mmCIF file of C-alpha atoms in Angstrom:
data_model
loop_
_atom_site.group_PDB
_atom_site.id
_atom_site.type_symbol
_atom_site.label_atom_id
_atom_site.label_comp_id
_atom_site.label_asym_id
_atom_site.label_seq_id
_atom_site.Cartn_x
_atom_site.Cartn_y
_atom_site.Cartn_z
ATOM 1 C CA MET A 248 -50.130 -42.812 -6.281
ATOM 2 C CA SER A 249 -52.017 -44.617 -10.016
ATOM 3 C CA THR A 250 -52.957 -43.006 -12.706
ATOM 4 C CA ARG A 251 -56.571 -42.126 -12.219
ATOM 5 C CA VAL A 252 -55.643 -41.004 -8.583
ATOM 6 C CA MET A 253 -53.122 -37.975 -10.278
ATOM 7 C CA VAL A 254 -55.528 -36.948 -13.076
ATOM 8 C CA ASN A 255 -58.577 -36.704 -10.318
ATOM 9 C CA VAL A 256 -55.593 -34.322 -8.363
ATOM 10 C CA LEU A 257 -54.656 -32.772 -10.996
ATOM 11 C CA ALA A 258 -58.714 -32.042 -12.066
ATOM 12 C CA ALA A 259 -58.698 -30.346 -9.218
ATOM 13 C CA VAL A 260 -55.535 -28.376 -8.718
ATOM 14 C CA THR A 261 -57.317 -26.988 -12.240
ATOM 15 C CA LEU A 262 -60.470 -26.128 -10.704
ATOM 16 C CA LEU A 263 -59.281 -24.282 -7.435
ATOM 17 C CA GLY A 264 -57.505 -22.332 -10.032
ATOM 18 C CA VAL A 265 -54.211 -23.010 -9.663
ATOM 19 C CA HIS A 266 -51.925 -24.214 -12.964
ATOM 20 C CA ARG A 267 -48.495 -24.238 -13.938
ATOM 21 C CA ALA A 268 -47.525 -21.796 -16.681
ATOM 22 C CA SER A 269 -46.389 -22.790 -19.751
ATOM 23 C CA ALA A 270 -42.559 -22.391 -20.628
ATOM 24 C CA ALA A 271 -44.371 -19.936 -22.841
ATOM 25 C CA ASP A 272 -45.621 -17.614 -19.933
ATOM 26 C CA ALA A 273 -42.434 -17.537 -17.663
ATOM 27 C CA PRO A 274 -40.286 -14.461 -17.767
ATOM 28 C CA PRO A 275 -37.217 -14.313 -19.772
ATOM 29 C CA PRO A 276 -34.500 -14.258 -17.610
ATOM 30 C CA ARG A 277 -33.368 -11.307 -15.742
ATOM 31 C CA VAL A 278 -29.998 -9.390 -14.385
ATOM 32 C CA THR A 279 -29.832 -9.805 -11.364
ATOM 33 C CA LYS A 280 -26.124 -8.643 -10.951
ATOM 34 C CA LEU A 281 -23.502 -6.517 -13.352
ATOM 35 C CA LEU A 282 -20.338 -5.639 -11.818
ATOM 36 C CA ALA A 283 -18.726 -5.051 -14.577
ATOM 37 C CA PRO A 284 -18.412 -0.851 -15.098
ATOM 38 C CA ARG A 285 -18.165 0.952 -18.055
ATOM 39 C CA VAL A 286 -15.185 0.900 -20.714
ATOM 40 C CA PHE A 287 -13.430 4.076 -22.159
ATOM 41 C CA THR A 288 -10.183 5.065 -23.570
ATOM 42 C CA PRO A 289 -9.428 8.481 -22.430
ATOM 43 C CA ARG A 290 -10.468 11.254 -24.578
ATOM 44 C CA PHE A 291 -7.224 12.981 -23.857
ATOM 45 C CA GLY A 292 -4.959 9.946 -24.415
ATOM 46 C CA PHE A 293 -2.433 8.785 -21.993
ATOM 47 C CA GLU A 294 1.102 7.124 -23.148
ATOM 48 C CA TYR A 295 1.690 4.645 -20.437
ATOM 49 C CA GLU A 296 5.474 3.333 -18.844
ATOM 50 C CA ASN A 297 6.303 0.299 -20.304
ATOM 51 C CA PRO A 298 6.316 -2.609 -17.134
ATOM 52 C CA ASN A 299 8.400 -4.991 -19.628
ATOM 53 C CA ASP A 300 11.140 -2.539 -19.942
ATOM 54 C CA PRO A 301 14.333 -4.971 -18.506
ATOM 55 C CA ALA A 302 15.398 -2.065 -16.755
ATOM 56 C CA LEU A 303 12.682 -2.540 -14.718
ATOM 57 C CA GLN A 304 13.516 -5.777 -14.079
ATOM 58 C CA LYS A 305 16.615 -4.671 -13.215
ATOM 59 C CA LEU A 306 15.945 -2.388 -10.913
ATOM 60 C CA ARG A 307 13.596 -5.297 -8.661
ATOM 61 C CA ASP A 308 16.237 -7.361 -9.468
ATOM 62 C CA ASP A 309 18.877 -4.595 -7.388
ATOM 63 C CA TYR A 310 17.145 -2.957 -4.562
ATOM 64 C CA LYS A 311 16.039 -6.865 -3.837
ATOM 65 C CA LEU A 312 12.325 -5.401 -4.139
ATOM 66 C CA ASP A 313 10.312 -8.745 -4.248
ATOM 67 C CA GLU A 314 11.918 -9.270 -0.785
ATOM 68 C CA VAL A 315 10.324 -5.559 -0.151
ATOM 69 C CA VAL A 316 7.038 -7.164 -1.489
ATOM 70 C CA ALA A 317 6.938 -10.569 0.542
ATOM 71 C CA GLY A 318 3.985 -10.898 2.294
ATOM 72 C CA ALA A 319 2.050 -9.089 -0.003
ATOM 73 C CA THR A 320 -1.317 -11.147 -1.642
ATOM 74 C CA ASN A 321 -2.415 -8.309 -4.266
ATOM 75 C CA ASP A 322 -1.619 -5.576 -6.143
ATOM 76 C CA TRP A 323 -3.112 -2.514 -3.233
ATOM 77 C CA GLU A 324 -0.970 -4.226 -0.315
ATOM 78 C CA ILE A 325 1.956 -4.398 -2.929
ATOM 79 C CA THR A 326 2.247 -0.712 -3.391
ATOM 80 C CA ILE A 327 1.848 0.274 -0.167
ATOM 81 C CA LYS A 328 4.739 -2.265 0.054
ATOM 82 C CA LEU A 329 6.846 -0.130 -2.239
ATOM 83 C CA MET A 330 5.335 3.296 -1.035
ATOM 84 C CA ARG A 331 7.508 2.759 2.042
ATOM 85 C CA TRP A 332 9.806 1.687 0.675
ATOM 86 C CA THR A 333 9.974 4.729 -1.409
ATOM 87 C CA THR A 334 9.481 6.785 1.943
ATOM 88 C CA ARG A 335 13.014 5.536 3.100
ATOM 89 C CA TYR A 336 14.939 5.067 0.055
ATOM 90 C CA VAL A 337 14.261 8.917 -0.822
ATOM 91 C CA ASP A 338 14.959 10.410 3.069
ATOM 92 C CA ALA A 339 18.344 7.863 3.270
ATOM 93 C CA GLN A 340 20.064 9.380 0.165
ATOM 94 C CA ASN A 341 18.426 13.037 1.188
ATOM 95 C CA SER A 342 20.247 12.331 4.857
ATOM 96 C CA ARG A 343 23.106 11.234 3.060
ATOM 97 C CA ASN A 344 23.382 14.342 0.559
ATOM 98 C CA HIS A 345 21.937 16.802 3.170
ATOM 99 C CA GLY A 346 23.089 19.745 0.977
ATOM 100 C CA GLY A 347 23.543 18.263 -2.302
ATOM 101 C CA PRO A 348 22.667 19.533 -6.043
ATOM 102 C CA GLY A 349 18.689 18.973 -6.343
ATOM 103 C CA VAL A 350 18.256 16.308 -8.857
ATOM 104 C CA VAL A 351 17.003 16.854 -12.235
ATOM 105 C CA PRO A 352 14.673 15.105 -14.332
ATOM 106 C CA ALA A 353 15.416 16.439 -18.259
ATOM 107 C CA SER A 354 14.723 14.765 -21.814
ATOM 108 C CA GLU A 355 16.788 13.571 -24.035
ATOM 109 C CA ARG A 356 15.459 17.124 -26.347
ATOM 110 C CA GLU A 357 16.257 18.882 -23.209
ATOM 111 C CA ILE A 358 19.740 16.962 -23.371
ATOM 112 C CA GLN A 359 20.298 17.414 -26.887
ATOM 113 C CA ALA A 360 20.000 21.095 -27.255
ATOM 114 C CA ALA A 361 22.089 21.511 -24.671
ATOM 115 C CA LEU A 362 24.819 19.727 -26.491
ATOM 116 C CA ALA A 363 24.010 21.432 -29.964
ATOM 117 C CA GLU A 364 24.321 25.059 -28.066
ATOM 118 C CA GLY A 365 27.875 23.860 -26.780
ATOM 119 C CA LYS A 366 26.753 23.401 -23.132
ATOM 120 C CA THR A 367 27.140 20.872 -20.449
ATOM 121 C CA PRO A 368 23.572 18.658 -20.547
ATOM 122 C CA PRO A 369 21.659 17.579 -17.550
ATOM 123 C CA PRO A 370 21.943 14.125 -16.347
ATOM 124 C CA ARG A 371 19.782 11.796 -18.840
ATOM 125 C CA GLY A 372 16.802 10.266 -18.057
ATOM 126 C CA ALA A 373 13.347 11.259 -16.096
ATOM 127 C CA SER A 374 12.240 8.705 -14.795
ATOM 128 C CA GLY A 375 12.519 7.124 -11.245
ATOM 129 C CA LEU A 376 15.388 5.173 -12.265
ATOM 130 C CA ASP A 377 17.441 8.051 -13.418
ATOM 131 C CA LEU A 378 17.106 10.371 -11.136
ATOM 132 C CA MET A 379 17.813 7.235 -8.422
ATOM 133 C CA LYS A 380 21.594 7.291 -10.665
ATOM 134 C CA GLN A 381 21.472 11.196 -9.872
ATOM 135 C CA LEU A 382 20.476 11.371 -5.454
ATOM 136 C CA GLU A 383 23.599 7.979 -5.115
ATOM 137 C CA ALA A 384 25.650 10.279 -6.985
ATOM 138 C CA GLY A 385 24.897 12.967 -4.289
ATOM 139 C CA GLY A 386 22.226 14.802 -5.084
ATOM 140 C CA THR A 387 19.375 15.632 -3.366
ATOM 141 C CA GLY A 388 14.934 14.741 -4.376
ATOM 142 C CA ALA A 389 11.947 17.186 -3.415
ATOM 143 C CA CYS A 390 8.267 15.482 -3.299
ATOM 144 C CA GLY A 391 8.444 15.324 -7.337
ATOM 145 C CA THR A 392 11.701 13.015 -7.035
ATOM 146 C CA PHE A 393 9.603 10.555 -3.780
ATOM 147 C CA ASN A 394 7.059 9.839 -6.828
ATOM 148 C CA ARG A 395 9.139 9.187 -9.717
ATOM 149 C CA VAL A 396 10.931 6.278 -8.278
ATOM 150 C CA PHE A 397 7.545 5.410 -6.006
ATOM 151 C CA GLN A 398 6.103 5.108 -10.215
ATOM 152 C CA SER A 399 9.318 2.889 -11.479
ATOM 153 C CA ALA A 400 8.862 0.721 -9.013
ATOM 154 C CA LEU A 401 4.720 0.005 -9.552
ATOM 155 C CA ALA A 402 5.801 0.315 -12.801
ATOM 156 C CA ALA A 403 8.280 -2.916 -12.279
ATOM 157 C CA TYR A 404 4.942 -5.275 -11.092
ATOM 158 C CA GLY A 405 3.342 -4.144 -13.778
ATOM 159 C CA ILE A 406 0.873 -1.904 -11.557
ATOM 160 C CA PHE A 407 0.332 1.927 -13.331
ATOM 161 C CA GLY A 408 1.674 5.180 -11.973
ATOM 162 C CA ARG A 409 1.815 8.505 -13.483
ATOM 163 C CA ASP A 410 1.968 11.653 -12.056
ATOM 164 C CA LEU A 411 -0.603 14.683 -10.230
ATOM 165 C CA ASN A 412 0.285 17.706 -9.369
ATOM 166 C CA ILE A 413 -1.683 19.633 -6.898
ATOM 167 C CA GLY A 414 -2.424 22.725 -4.894
ATOM 168 C CA PRO A 415 -1.641 26.023 -4.721
ATOM 169 C CA ALA A 416 1.745 24.965 -2.953
ATOM 170 C CA TRP A 417 2.046 23.349 -6.050
ATOM 171 C CA HIS A 418 2.763 19.380 -4.323
ATOM 172 C CA ALA A 419 4.131 16.750 -6.415
ATOM 173 C CA VAL A 420 2.178 13.682 -6.059
ATOM 174 C CA THR A 421 1.026 10.081 -7.532
ATOM 175 C CA ASP A 422 -2.027 8.634 -8.928
ATOM 176 C CA VAL A 423 -2.289 4.336 -8.846
ATOM 177 C CA TRP A 424 -4.291 2.501 -10.540
ATOM 178 C CA SER A 425 -5.251 -0.544 -8.732
ATOM 179 C CA ASP A 426 -6.405 -3.134 -9.286
ATOM 180 C CA HIS A 427 -7.407 -4.872 -6.053
ATOM 181 C CA TRP A 428 -9.869 -1.404 -5.628
ATOM 182 C CA GLY A 429 -10.376 -1.349 -8.536
ATOM 183 C CA LYS A 430 -10.189 2.759 -9.031
ATOM 184 C CA TRP A 431 -7.640 5.208 -9.452
ATOM 185 C CA ILE A 432 -5.661 6.532 -6.071
ATOM 186 C CA PHE A 433 -4.393 9.116 -4.576
ATOM 187 C CA MET A 434 -0.741 8.598 -3.045
ATOM 188 C CA ASP A 435 2.113 10.313 -1.922
ATOM 189 C CA SER A 436 5.194 8.674 -1.326
ATOM 190 C CA MET A 437 6.626 11.826 0.688
ATOM 191 C CA THR A 438 4.131 11.930 3.604
ATOM 192 C CA CYS A 439 3.846 8.611 2.450
ATOM 193 C CA ALA A 440 0.295 9.001 2.714
ATOM 194 C CA TYR A 441 -2.926 8.409 1.575
ATOM 195 C CA PHE A 442 -6.652 9.231 1.699
ATOM 196 C CA GLU A 443 -9.823 6.648 2.659
ATOM 197 C CA SER A 444 -13.249 7.066 3.091
ATOM 198 C CA ALA A 445 -15.102 4.138 4.711
ATOM 199 C CA GLY A 446 -12.038 2.497 4.421
ATOM 200 C CA VAL A 447 -11.759 2.854 0.236
ATOM 201 C CA PRO A 448 -9.093 4.522 -0.594
ATOM 202 C CA LEU A 449 -9.809 7.577 -2.190
ATOM 203 C CA SER A 450 -8.692 10.001 -5.394
ATOM 204 C CA ALA A 451 -8.159 13.566 -5.455
ATOM 205 C CA PHE A 452 -10.493 14.535 -7.393
ATOM 206 C CA GLU A 453 -12.975 12.450 -4.437
ATOM 207 C CA ILE A 454 -11.564 14.080 -1.355
ATOM 208 C CA MET A 455 -11.903 17.241 -3.053
ATOM 209 C CA ASN A 456 -15.662 16.830 -3.297
ATOM 210 C CA LEU A 457 -15.306 15.947 0.409
ATOM 211 C CA ARG A 458 -13.497 18.496 1.150
ATOM 212 C CA LEU A 459 -16.270 20.558 -0.537
ATOM 213 C CA ALA A 460 -18.623 18.988 1.048
ATOM 214 C CA GLY A 461 -17.713 19.982 4.480
ATOM 215 C CA ALA A 462 -16.031 16.238 5.199
ATOM 216 C CA LYS A 463 -13.021 15.530 6.166
ATOM 217 C CA PRO A 464 -11.413 11.898 4.938
ATOM 218 C CA ARG A 465 -8.920 10.815 6.868
ATOM 219 C CA MET A 466 -5.283 10.538 6.665
ATOM 220 C CA ILE A 467 -3.603 7.351 6.128
ATOM 221 C CA LEU A 468 0.621 7.324 7.205
ATOM 222 C CA ALA A 469 1.338 4.218 5.861
ATOM 223 C CA ASP A 470 4.812 4.445 7.499
ATOM 224 C CA GLY A 471 2.810 5.100 11.097
ATOM 225 C CA GLY A 472 4.203 8.590 11.073
ATOM 226 C CA GLU A 473 7.850 8.002 10.986
ATOM 227 C CA MET A 474 8.383 10.459 8.114
ATOM 228 C CA VAL A 475 6.144 13.137 9.172
ATOM 229 C CA ARG A 476 8.148 13.004 12.514
ATOM 230 C CA LYS A 477 11.937 12.385 11.266
ATOM 231 C CA CYS A 478 10.808 15.938 9.258
ATOM 232 C CA LYS A 479 8.619 17.279 11.697
ATOM 233 C CA TRP A 480 5.306 18.004 9.119
ATOM 234 C CA GLU A 481 3.100 17.218 12.164
ATOM 235 C CA LYS A 482 1.992 20.786 11.487
ATOM 236 C CA TRP A 483 1.604 20.894 7.564
ATOM 237 C CA VAL A 484 -0.367 17.140 7.923
ATOM 238 C CA GLU A 485 -2.281 18.711 10.137
ATOM 239 C CA ASP A 486 -3.283 21.034 7.333
ATOM 240 C CA TYR A 487 -3.062 19.505 4.666
ATOM 241 C CA LEU A 488 -6.796 19.051 2.769
ATOM 242 C CA LYS A 489 -6.201 22.669 3.371
ATOM 243 C CA LEU A 490 -3.531 23.595 1.353
ATOM 244 C CA GLU A 491 -3.187 20.627 -1.125
ATOM 245 C CA PHE A 492 -6.459 20.149 -2.555
ATOM 246 C CA GLN A 493 -7.701 23.410 -3.848
ATOM 247 C CA CYS A 494 -7.121 22.349 -7.905
ATOM 248 C CA ALA A 495 -5.185 18.546 -8.815
ATOM 249 C CA ASP A 496 -4.536 18.136 -12.624
ATOM 250 C CA THR A 497 -3.448 14.747 -13.957
ATOM 251 C CA VAL A 498 -0.693 14.887 -16.759
ATOM 252 C CA MET A 499 -1.267 12.793 -19.145
ATOM 253 C CA ALA A 500 2.311 10.481 -20.079
ATOM 254 C CA ALA A 501 3.666 8.905 -17.908
ATOM 255 C CA ASN A 502 6.273 7.375 -20.100
ATOM 256 C CA HIS A 503 9.301 8.452 -18.361
ATOM 257 C CA LEU A 504 11.434 5.614 -19.700
ATOM 258 C CA SER A 505 10.861 6.761 -23.677
ATOM 259 C CA PRO A 506 12.506 8.872 -25.055
ATOM 260 C CA GLU A 507 9.832 10.326 -26.695
ATOM 261 C CA TRP A 508 9.387 11.853 -22.994
ATOM 262 C CA GLU A 509 9.352 15.438 -23.063
ATOM 263 C CA GLU A 510 7.692 17.775 -20.014
ATOM 264 C CA SER A 511 4.325 19.740 -19.808
ATOM 265 C CA ASP A 512 5.441 23.177 -20.248
ATOM 266 C CA PHE A 513 4.578 26.181 -21.736
ATOM 267 C CA ILE A 514 7.388 28.570 -22.827
ATOM 268 C CA ASN A 515 7.289 30.952 -25.328
ATOM 269 C CA GLY A 516 4.698 29.921 -26.633
ATOM 270 C CA VAL A 517 5.133 26.656 -27.419
ATOM 271 C CA GLU A 518 3.121 23.835 -25.784
ATOM 272 C CA ARG A 519 5.957 20.278 -24.865
ATOM 273 C CA GLY A 520 4.802 17.408 -23.131
ATOM 274 C CA ALA A 521 1.106 15.612 -22.574
ATOM 275 C CA PRO A 522 -1.638 18.539 -21.396
ATOM 276 C CA ARG A 523 -2.875 18.780 -17.956
ATOM 277 C CA VAL A 524 -5.965 17.336 -17.179
ATOM 278 C CA TYR A 525 -7.633 19.531 -14.863
ATOM 279 C CA VAL A 526 -11.756 18.424 -13.261
ATOM 280 C CA THR A 527 -13.793 20.960 -12.414
ATOM 281 C CA PRO A 528 -17.086 21.538 -11.057
ATOM 282 C CA PHE A 529 -16.710 25.278 -12.076
ATOM 283 C CA ASP A 530 -16.955 26.999 -15.132
ATOM 284 C CA ILE A 531 -14.181 28.188 -14.345
ATOM 285 C CA GLY A 532 -12.786 29.056 -18.001
ATOM 286 C CA ARG A 533 -15.218 33.068 -17.449
ATOM 287 C CA PHE A 534 -12.177 33.587 -15.259
ATOM 288 C CA MET A 535 -8.933 33.253 -16.803
ATOM 289 C CA GLY A 536 -7.408 36.698 -16.610
ATOM 290 C CA THR A 537 -6.567 37.025 -13.825
ATOM 291 C CA GLU A 538 -2.835 36.952 -12.940
ATOM 292 C CA THR A 539 -1.281 36.679 -9.082
ATOM 293 C CA LYS A 540 1.959 35.479 -7.203
ATOM 294 C CA ILE A 541 1.751 33.000 -5.129
ATOM 295 C CA GLU A 542 4.967 31.636 -3.377
ATOM 296 C CA GLN A 543 7.082 32.820 -5.881
ATOM 297 C CA ILE A 544 6.244 30.396 -8.307
ATOM 298 C CA ASN A 545 6.521 31.619 -11.547
ATOM 299 C CA ARG A 546 2.741 32.989 -12.190
ATOM 300 C CA ILE A 547 -0.481 31.963 -11.898
ATOM 301 C CA PHE A 548 -3.943 32.364 -12.224
ATOM 302 C CA VAL A 549 -6.180 32.083 -9.286
ATOM 303 C CA THR A 550 -10.052 32.516 -10.468
ATOM 304 C CA PRO A 551 -12.355 34.062 -7.087
ATOM 305 C CA ALA A 552 -12.664 31.509 -4.315
ATOM 306 C CA GLU A 553 -16.271 29.900 -5.489
ATOM 307 C CA GLN A 554 -17.646 27.438 -2.803
ATOM 308 C CA ALA A 555 -14.581 27.236 -0.681
ATOM 309 C CA PHE A 556 -12.179 27.238 -3.584
ATOM 310 C CA ASN A 557 -9.084 28.405 -5.104
ATOM 311 C CA ASN A 558 -8.487 27.508 -9.004
ATOM 312 C CA VAL A 559 -4.761 28.424 -9.431
ATOM 313 C CA PHE A 560 -2.919 27.765 -13.076
ATOM 314 C CA ILE A 561 0.695 28.177 -13.332
ATOM 315 C CA THR A 562 1.234 30.031 -17.065
ATOM 316 C CA ARG A 563 4.016 28.042 -17.376
ATOM 317 C CA LEU A 564 2.100 24.183 -18.302
ATOM 318 C CA HIS A 565 -0.582 24.215 -19.959
ATOM 319 C CA TYR A 566 -4.004 22.540 -19.852
ATOM 320 C CA VAL A 567 -7.024 20.954 -20.979
ATOM 321 C CA VAL A 568 -9.728 22.251 -18.786
ATOM 322 C CA THR A 569 -12.617 20.145 -18.176
ATOM 323 C CA ASP A 570 -15.422 19.102 -16.255
ATOM 324 C CA ASP A 571 -16.166 15.411 -16.985
ATOM 325 C CA PRO A 572 -13.864 13.145 -14.272
ATOM 326 C CA SER A 573 -14.177 10.338 -16.968
ATOM 327 C CA ASP A 574 -11.116 12.738 -18.530
ATOM 328 C CA ALA A 575 -8.801 12.421 -16.040
ATOM 329 C CA TYR A 576 -10.172 8.821 -14.535
ATOM 330 C CA TRP A 577 -10.634 6.047 -16.580
ATOM 331 C CA PRO A 578 -10.591 2.483 -16.181
ATOM 332 C CA LEU A 579 -8.284 0.126 -16.875
ATOM 333 C CA ASN A 580 -7.223 -3.481 -16.713
ATOM 334 C CA VAL A 581 -11.006 -4.563 -15.910
ATOM 335 C CA VAL A 582 -13.333 -5.966 -18.945
ATOM 336 C CA GLU A 583 -17.531 -4.851 -19.474
ATOM 337 C CA VAL A 584 -19.613 -6.918 -20.354
ATOM 338 C CA ARG A 585 -22.372 -6.539 -22.393
ATOM 339 C CA LEU A 586 -25.757 -8.571 -22.782
ATOM 340 C CA PRO A 587 -28.636 -8.722 -25.076
ATOM 341 C CA LEU A 588 -31.507 -6.721 -22.666
ATOM 342 C CA GLN A 589 -34.126 -5.040 -23.109
ATOM 343 C CA GLY A 590 -34.664 -3.239 -19.229
ATOM 344 C CA ARG A 591 -32.895 -6.134 -17.335
ATOM 345 C CA PHE A 592 -34.526 -8.831 -18.952
ATOM 346 C CA LEU A 593 -32.774 -11.349 -21.892
ATOM 347 C CA THR A 594 -33.685 -10.924 -25.124
ATOM 348 C CA ALA A 595 -31.475 -13.586 -26.456
ATOM 349 C CA PHE A 596 -31.672 -17.151 -24.367
ATOM 350 C CA PRO A 597 -30.544 -20.306 -23.455
ATOM 351 C CA LYS A 598 -27.667 -18.733 -25.516
ATOM 352 C CA VAL A 599 -25.835 -15.688 -24.047
ATOM 353 C CA PRO A 600 -24.248 -13.748 -26.372
ATOM 354 C CA LEU A 601 -21.724 -11.647 -24.852
ATOM 355 C CA LYS A 602 -19.379 -8.381 -26.004
ATOM 356 C CA LEU A 603 -16.600 -8.291 -23.282
ATOM 357 C CA ILE A 604 -14.719 -5.244 -23.947
ATOM 358 C CA THR A 605 -11.748 -4.058 -22.203
ATOM 359 C CA HIS A 606 -8.891 -1.212 -21.604
ATOM 360 C CA ALA A 607 -5.265 -2.945 -20.346
ATOM 361 C CA PRO A 608 -2.458 -1.244 -22.377
ATOM 362 C CA PHE A 609 -0.186 -4.658 -21.620
ATOM 363 C CA LEU A 610 -2.671 -7.215 -22.368
ATOM 364 C CA THR A 611 -1.811 -10.911 -22.311
ATOM 365 C CA ALA A 612 -4.615 -13.274 -21.706
ATOM 366 C CA MET A 613 -8.526 -12.577 -21.487
ATOM 367 C CA GLN A 614 -10.391 -14.992 -19.636
ATOM 368 C CA ILE A 615 -13.642 -16.309 -18.390
ATOM 369 C CA SER A 616 -15.468 -18.132 -15.648
ATOM 370 C CA THR A 617 -18.868 -20.193 -15.555
ATOM 371 C CA ASP A 618 -18.401 -21.770 -12.455
ATOM 372 C CA ARG A 619 -18.038 -18.722 -9.994
ATOM 373 C CA GLY A 620 -14.513 -18.635 -10.915
ATOM 374 C CA ALA A 621 -13.260 -22.094 -10.624
ATOM 375 C CA ALA A 622 -11.674 -22.702 -13.177
ATOM 376 C CA TRP A 623 -11.098 -19.797 -16.079
ATOM 377 C CA LYS A 624 -10.336 -20.444 -19.865
ATOM 378 C CA ASP A 625 -8.929 -18.064 -22.539
ATOM 379 C CA VAL A 626 -10.546 -16.064 -24.698
ATOM 380 C CA LYS A 627 -9.902 -14.930 -28.687
ATOM 381 C CA VAL A 628 -8.880 -11.574 -28.080
ATOM 382 C CA GLY A 629 -9.688 -8.915 -31.485
ATOM 383 C CA ARG A 630 -7.127 -6.497 -32.988
ATOM 384 C CA GLU A 631 -6.686 -3.061 -31.222
ATOM 385 C CA SER A 632 -8.832 -0.568 -32.147
ATOM 386 C CA GLU A 633 -8.400 2.966 -30.360
ATOM 387 C CA GLY A 634 -7.366 1.213 -27.515
ATOM 388 C CA LEU A 635 -9.316 -1.100 -27.436
ATOM 389 C CA ARG A 636 -9.734 -4.701 -27.602
ATOM 390 C CA THR A 637 -12.507 -6.814 -27.605
ATOM 391 C CA ALA A 638 -14.281 -10.204 -27.229
ATOM 392 C CA ASP A 639 -17.348 -12.493 -28.371
ATOM 393 C CA PHE A 640 -18.479 -15.541 -25.814
ATOM 394 C CA THR A 641 -21.246 -17.383 -26.440
ATOM 395 C CA TRP A 642 -22.718 -18.261 -22.529
ATOM 396 C CA THR A 643 -25.283 -21.163 -22.074
ATOM 397 C CA LEU A 644 -27.931 -21.236 -19.254
ATOM 398 C CA SER A 645 -29.256 -23.192 -17.021
ATOM 399 C CA PRO A 646 -32.088 -23.188 -14.865
ATOM 400 C CA GLY A 647 -32.143 -21.483 -11.164
ATOM 401 C CA THR A 648 -28.952 -18.972 -10.868
ATOM 402 C CA ASN A 649 -26.028 -18.525 -13.599
ATOM 403 C CA THR A 650 -22.841 -16.758 -12.370
ATOM 404 C CA PHE A 651 -20.632 -15.393 -15.497
ATOM 405 C CA HIS A 652 -17.029 -13.757 -14.624
ATOM 406 C CA ALA A 653 -14.919 -12.494 -16.427
ATOM 407 C CA ARG A 654 -11.144 -11.103 -16.239
ATOM 408 C CA VAL A 655 -7.594 -9.874 -18.053
ATOM 409 C CA LEU A 656 -4.695 -11.270 -17.597
ATOM 410 C CA SER A 657 -1.444 -8.432 -18.107
ATOM 411 C CA ALA A 658 1.406 -7.405 -17.795
ATOM 412 C CA ARG A 659 4.096 -8.788 -14.902
ATOM 413 C CA GLY A 660 0.985 -11.453 -14.292
ATOM 414 C CA ARG A 661 -1.120 -8.931 -13.343
ATOM 415 C CA SER A 662 -4.658 -10.074 -12.839
ATOM 416 C CA GLY A 663 -7.139 -7.132 -12.931
ATOM 417 C CA ARG A 664 -10.121 -6.874 -11.032
ATOM 418 C CA PRO A 665 -12.885 -9.564 -11.822
ATOM 419 C CA SER A 666 -16.565 -8.730 -13.646
ATOM 420 C CA THR A 667 -19.243 -10.278 -12.563
ATOM 421 C CA VAL A 668 -22.618 -11.011 -14.274
ATOM 422 C CA GLU A 669 -25.390 -12.942 -12.516
ATOM 423 C CA VAL A 670 -28.511 -14.042 -14.368
ATOM 424 C CA VAL A 671 -31.884 -16.150 -13.021
ATOM 425 C CA TRP A 672 -33.822 -18.015 -15.521
#
């Protein structure tokens, strides 16, 4: 087409009222996807088990756990396989040692106190590894033992678990942080069970809220019901939601291998160990003071039935009561991505300054990708401040759809759940 013809065509288009917007008229880049949760640290603090402890590597080696988890493609599949192993391992010890003494977790302070009084000290240690020694020496274990063994096995693979107590029967279970799902998940390694809704595993708080709403999440027996049938627990499992989810508390320390660890309790006016965080949607503080005896479990506070719940407190334990679920359910090993925004539009481009934030207790690297995860590269991470690590990165946009990913690498080679930002320019 000649220059003269081109000019005439453009003039005709202009006369028809159609024009191409100038760069100044074009809207700024807009965010169309931001899959990067807010990151924060638990305000009541938390003590994690150290996955780099040599004793945990020895656990992997001695019990051939790498063979147990063979074929797993992510941390959730590893978790399921380790729960099945735990259920069968502790049950086998209990069957062999039927009638033997119950295993007892003991803190270093309890051991030293017994020695100072000239008494025989309890067996040393409170981790799953320590309780396994007692089992293999002839002891037997209940729900707490199953779940401490499970937590040690998880820690050996860099997966975080913590003590959770549900009641009023006061059953000990485990909360597990799953990088695959990006959330805390309730797991009971004694029954080899967890709950799900719409195919997503649930936390204890989610289960409680569904129960409150009249829903019934699906209970998954990861061993196909093997343990339940063997122990004739069918009736208990059938009533599990009704019996065990009237209340739940999270123990804010899981560093069972540490000599600094102590059991959470409240005796003779003295608090020991970490507090238990009790998340409730109710103002239960006004009910505290009514003491009732239930199932011979020391003394407990029971609040009046409200919206189908009884709120139960054992007086030998110390609690923090909160109505904010984030006090017990905070994000781990994920990256928050902060952008310069006005609404959903970027205020700085094409070079976009990003602030990357994570709470990753055993961080080994933070990585980013600007090519849809085809290649990852490390970014420089600042020193820890109040449990958070941060990094700065300048993201250069191109016309069209731009995708940014960020993730952390943690202990034992764990890769956190990637965060994603999508911007259209």
